[in-house]
């Protein structure tokens, strides 16, 4: 019995390791799918896609602005934003979309998207809209999407398939 219990513990440890590894793979595929589908994300928000900002551009944006009141963790998180889209609204005015991406979107994703949109607005003096993208939306944050506080872009599972 003791040997079976030990084997059972080992199996549980191995399975947890597999789950942890799959979490990163799922997140990576979700991010790649959202970046690939950035044009459609902007369109669904009623905006016209222009381009994606890379991390160096986000760093330059921070360098050009006073960030002394921001925590270093928030600055690092902003520089590592999942997806920042340059767009224009229906009147041709520049704006931004700050999107956070997860396989299952949760409260942490929505908080980062909202914070990043606020920082983009502050640093660019242009409207910035928070969005989250994922295959699933955690029910605990559905009210934020339903209220329009954050836009939820559902990634179709087919987008995650490897060709």
mmCIF file of C-alpha atoms in Angstrom:
data_model
loop_
_atom_site.group_PDB
_atom_site.id
_atom_site.type_symbol
_atom_site.label_atom_id
_atom_site.label_comp_id
_atom_site.label_asym_id
_atom_site.label_seq_id
_atom_site.Cartn_x
_atom_site.Cartn_y
_atom_site.Cartn_z
ATOM 1 C CA UNK A 1 0.000 0.000 0.000
ATOM 2 C CA UNK A 2 2.823 2.389 0.862
ATOM 3 C CA UNK A 3 4.401 1.782 -2.538
ATOM 4 C CA UNK A 4 1.093 2.501 -4.316
ATOM 5 C CA UNK A 5 0.671 5.723 -2.343
ATOM 6 C CA UNK A 6 4.193 6.806 -3.273
ATOM 7 C CA UNK A 7 3.497 6.026 -6.940
ATOM 8 C CA UNK A 8 0.259 7.985 -6.730
ATOM 9 C CA UNK A 9 2.101 11.014 -5.306
ATOM 10 C CA UNK A 10 4.698 10.776 -8.094
ATOM 11 C CA UNK A 11 1.976 10.604 -10.738
ATOM 12 C CA UNK A 12 0.298 13.691 -9.268
ATOM 13 C CA UNK A 13 3.594 15.592 -9.341
ATOM 14 C CA UNK A 14 4.224 14.636 -12.962
ATOM 15 C CA UNK A 15 0.677 15.596 -13.976
ATOM 16 C CA UNK A 16 1.009 18.968 -12.267
ATOM 17 C CA UNK A 17 4.232 19.587 -14.179
ATOM 18 C CA UNK A 18 2.482 18.757 -17.450
ATOM 19 C CA UNK A 19 -0.397 21.108 -16.553
ATOM 20 C CA UNK A 20 2.074 23.884 -15.776
ATOM 21 C CA UNK A 21 3.894 23.375 -19.079
ATOM 22 C CA UNK A 22 0.628 23.328 -21.041
ATOM 23 C CA UNK A 23 -0.409 26.606 -19.407
ATOM 24 C CA UNK A 24 2.554 28.354 -21.074
ATOM 25 C CA UNK A 25 1.872 26.723 -24.428
ATOM 26 C CA UNK A 26 -1.807 27.718 -24.316
ATOM 27 C CA UNK A 27 -0.897 31.291 -23.357
ATOM 28 C CA UNK A 28 1.669 31.530 -26.167
ATOM 29 C CA UNK A 29 -0.762 30.244 -28.773
ATOM 30 C CA UNK A 30 -3.435 32.665 -27.540
ATOM 31 C CA UNK A 31 -1.007 35.592 -27.783
ATOM 32 C CA UNK A 32 0.111 34.618 -31.293
ATOM 33 C CA UNK A 33 -3.509 34.235 -32.396
ATOM 34 C CA UNK A 34 -4.490 37.652 -31.004
ATOM 35 C CA UNK A 35 -1.519 39.379 -32.627
ATOM 36 C CA UNK A 36 -2.346 37.706 -35.934
ATOM 37 C CA UNK A 37 -5.986 38.777 -35.542
ATOM 38 C CA UNK A 38 -5.223 42.346 -34.353
ATOM 39 C CA UNK A 39 -6.894 43.861 -37.419
ATOM 40 C CA UNK A 40 -10.164 42.087 -36.599
ATOM 41 C CA UNK A 41 -9.915 43.019 -32.921
ATOM 42 C CA UNK A 42 -9.720 46.704 -33.875
ATOM 43 C CA UNK A 43 -12.564 46.322 -36.382
ATOM 44 C CA UNK A 44 -14.790 44.671 -33.771
ATOM 45 C CA UNK A 45 -14.164 47.650 -31.487
ATOM 46 C CA UNK A 46 -15.310 50.017 -34.252
ATOM 47 C CA UNK A 47 -11.776 51.245 -34.949
ATOM 48 C CA UNK A 48 -9.471 51.035 -37.952
ATOM 49 C CA UNK A 49 -6.226 49.142 -37.436
ATOM 50 C CA UNK A 50 -2.997 51.010 -38.196
ATOM 51 C CA UNK A 51 -0.133 48.993 -36.666
ATOM 52 C CA UNK A 52 1.182 47.205 -33.612
ATOM 53 C CA UNK A 53 3.576 48.978 -31.256
ATOM 54 C CA UNK A 54 6.630 46.945 -30.314
ATOM 55 C CA UNK A 55 8.305 46.928 -26.903
ATOM 56 C CA UNK A 56 11.036 49.347 -27.950
ATOM 57 C CA UNK A 57 8.376 51.874 -28.924
ATOM 58 C CA UNK A 58 6.666 51.424 -25.562
ATOM 59 C CA UNK A 59 10.006 51.987 -23.838
ATOM 60 C CA UNK A 60 10.588 55.149 -25.875
ATOM 61 C CA UNK A 61 7.132 56.366 -24.907
ATOM 62 C CA UNK A 62 8.049 55.908 -21.246
ATOM 63 C CA UNK A 63 11.417 57.618 -21.754
ATOM 64 C CA UNK A 64 9.689 60.662 -23.228
ATOM 65 C CA UNK A 65 7.333 61.095 -20.258
ATOM 66 C CA UNK A 66 7.560 61.696 -16.526
ATOM 67 C CA UNK A 67 7.005 58.335 -14.856
ATOM 68 C CA UNK A 68 8.389 59.219 -11.416
ATOM 69 C CA UNK A 69 5.007 58.607 -9.764
ATOM 70 C CA UNK A 70 4.689 55.057 -11.145
ATOM 71 C CA UNK A 71 5.869 51.877 -9.456
ATOM 72 C CA UNK A 72 8.715 50.061 -11.205
ATOM 73 C CA UNK A 73 6.560 46.929 -11.478
ATOM 74 C CA UNK A 74 3.840 48.856 -13.301
ATOM 75 C CA UNK A 75 6.404 50.321 -15.688
ATOM 76 C CA UNK A 76 7.908 46.909 -16.401
ATOM 77 C CA UNK A 77 4.439 45.444 -16.914
ATOM 78 C CA UNK A 78 3.529 48.267 -19.309
ATOM 79 C CA UNK A 79 6.704 47.700 -21.350
ATOM 80 C CA UNK A 80 5.733 44.019 -21.537
ATOM 81 C CA UNK A 81 2.124 44.658 -22.566
ATOM 82 C CA UNK A 82 0.763 41.772 -24.598
ATOM 83 C CA UNK A 83 -0.522 43.887 -27.473
ATOM 84 C CA UNK A 84 -0.724 47.624 -28.115
ATOM 85 C CA UNK A 85 -2.516 48.544 -31.326
ATOM 86 C CA UNK A 86 -2.348 51.916 -33.031
ATOM 87 C CA UNK A 87 -5.729 52.681 -34.556
ATOM 88 C CA UNK A 88 -7.911 55.526 -35.745
ATOM 89 C CA UNK A 89 -11.516 56.167 -34.830
ATOM 90 C CA UNK A 90 -14.397 56.837 -37.213
ATOM 91 C CA UNK A 91 -13.346 60.471 -37.560
ATOM 92 C CA UNK A 92 -9.740 59.577 -38.390
ATOM 93 C CA UNK A 93 -8.399 60.572 -34.976
ATOM 94 C CA UNK A 94 -5.481 58.500 -33.598
ATOM 95 C CA UNK A 95 -6.213 56.177 -30.702
ATOM 96 C CA UNK A 96 -4.823 53.042 -29.098
ATOM 97 C CA UNK A 97 -5.992 49.647 -27.936
ATOM 98 C CA UNK A 98 -4.259 48.146 -24.898
ATOM 99 C CA UNK A 99 -4.965 44.418 -25.073
ATOM 100 C CA UNK A 100 -4.014 41.713 -22.632
ATOM 101 C CA UNK A 101 -4.211 38.135 -23.817
ATOM 102 C CA UNK A 102 -4.767 34.836 -22.034
ATOM 103 C CA UNK A 103 -6.282 31.513 -22.932
ATOM 104 C CA UNK A 104 -8.797 32.214 -20.150
ATOM 105 C CA UNK A 105 -9.085 35.938 -19.434
ATOM 106 C CA UNK A 106 -9.176 36.736 -15.721
ATOM 107 C CA UNK A 107 -9.150 39.708 -13.368
ATOM 108 C CA UNK A 108 -5.416 40.217 -13.622
ATOM 109 C CA UNK A 109 -5.670 40.531 -17.406
ATOM 110 C CA UNK A 110 -8.524 43.023 -17.217
ATOM 111 C CA UNK A 111 -6.752 45.124 -14.569
ATOM 112 C CA UNK A 112 -3.586 45.308 -16.693
ATOM 113 C CA UNK A 113 -5.545 46.236 -19.823
ATOM 114 C CA UNK A 114 -7.377 49.011 -17.993
ATOM 115 C CA UNK A 115 -4.160 50.291 -16.404
ATOM 116 C CA UNK A 116 -2.256 50.180 -19.713
ATOM 117 C CA UNK A 117 -5.021 52.036 -21.541
ATOM 118 C CA UNK A 118 -4.894 54.736 -18.868
ATOM 119 C CA UNK A 119 -1.124 55.030 -19.214
ATOM 120 C CA UNK A 120 -1.348 55.209 -23.020
ATOM 121 C CA UNK A 121 -3.916 57.982 -22.713
ATOM 122 C CA UNK A 122 -1.670 59.826 -20.266
ATOM 123 C CA UNK A 123 1.495 59.459 -22.352
ATOM 124 C CA UNK A 124 -0.011 60.145 -25.797
ATOM 125 C CA UNK A 125 -2.931 62.476 -25.006
ATOM 126 C CA UNK A 126 -4.978 60.244 -27.311
ATOM 127 C CA UNK A 127 -7.895 57.998 -26.431
ATOM 128 C CA UNK A 128 -6.884 54.490 -25.432
ATOM 129 C CA UNK A 129 -9.250 51.585 -24.979
ATOM 130 C CA UNK A 130 -8.715 48.493 -22.832
ATOM 131 C CA UNK A 131 -9.324 45.082 -24.352
ATOM 132 C CA UNK A 132 -8.775 41.500 -23.342
ATOM 133 C CA UNK A 133 -8.538 38.576 -25.729
ATOM 134 C CA UNK A 134 -8.897 34.902 -25.031
ATOM 135 C CA UNK A 135 -10.726 31.707 -25.819
ATOM 136 C CA UNK A 136 -12.621 31.911 -22.524
ATOM 137 C CA UNK A 137 -13.675 34.707 -20.182
ATOM 138 C CA UNK A 138 -13.627 34.038 -16.448
ATOM 139 C CA UNK A 139 -17.175 34.572 -15.185
ATOM 140 C CA UNK A 140 -15.834 36.751 -12.354
ATOM 141 C CA UNK A 141 -14.902 39.468 -14.882
ATOM 142 C CA UNK A 142 -17.791 39.076 -17.308
ATOM 143 C CA UNK A 143 -19.528 42.110 -15.760
ATOM 144 C CA UNK A 144 -16.577 44.319 -16.792
ATOM 145 C CA UNK A 145 -16.953 43.171 -20.391
ATOM 146 C CA UNK A 146 -20.742 43.426 -20.305
ATOM 147 C CA UNK A 147 -20.552 46.983 -18.937
ATOM 148 C CA UNK A 148 -18.082 48.061 -21.630
ATOM 149 C CA UNK A 149 -15.347 48.889 -19.128
ATOM 150 C CA UNK A 150 -13.140 46.484 -21.052
ATOM 151 C CA UNK A 151 -13.710 44.961 -24.485
ATOM 152 C CA UNK A 152 -13.629 41.155 -24.651
ATOM 153 C CA UNK A 153 -12.386 39.739 -27.956
ATOM 154 C CA UNK A 154 -13.071 36.036 -28.133
ATOM 155 C CA UNK A 155 -10.373 34.089 -29.921
ATOM 156 C CA UNK A 156 -11.856 31.319 -31.986
ATOM 157 C CA UNK A 157 -10.204 27.978 -31.139
ATOM 158 C CA UNK A 158 -9.380 27.500 -34.826
ATOM 159 C CA UNK A 159 -6.987 30.466 -34.584
ATOM 160 C CA UNK A 160 -4.873 28.472 -32.147
ATOM 161 C CA UNK A 161 -4.451 25.501 -34.428
ATOM 162 C CA UNK A 162 -0.954 24.959 -35.778
ATOM 163 C CA UNK A 163 -0.803 24.847 -39.546
#
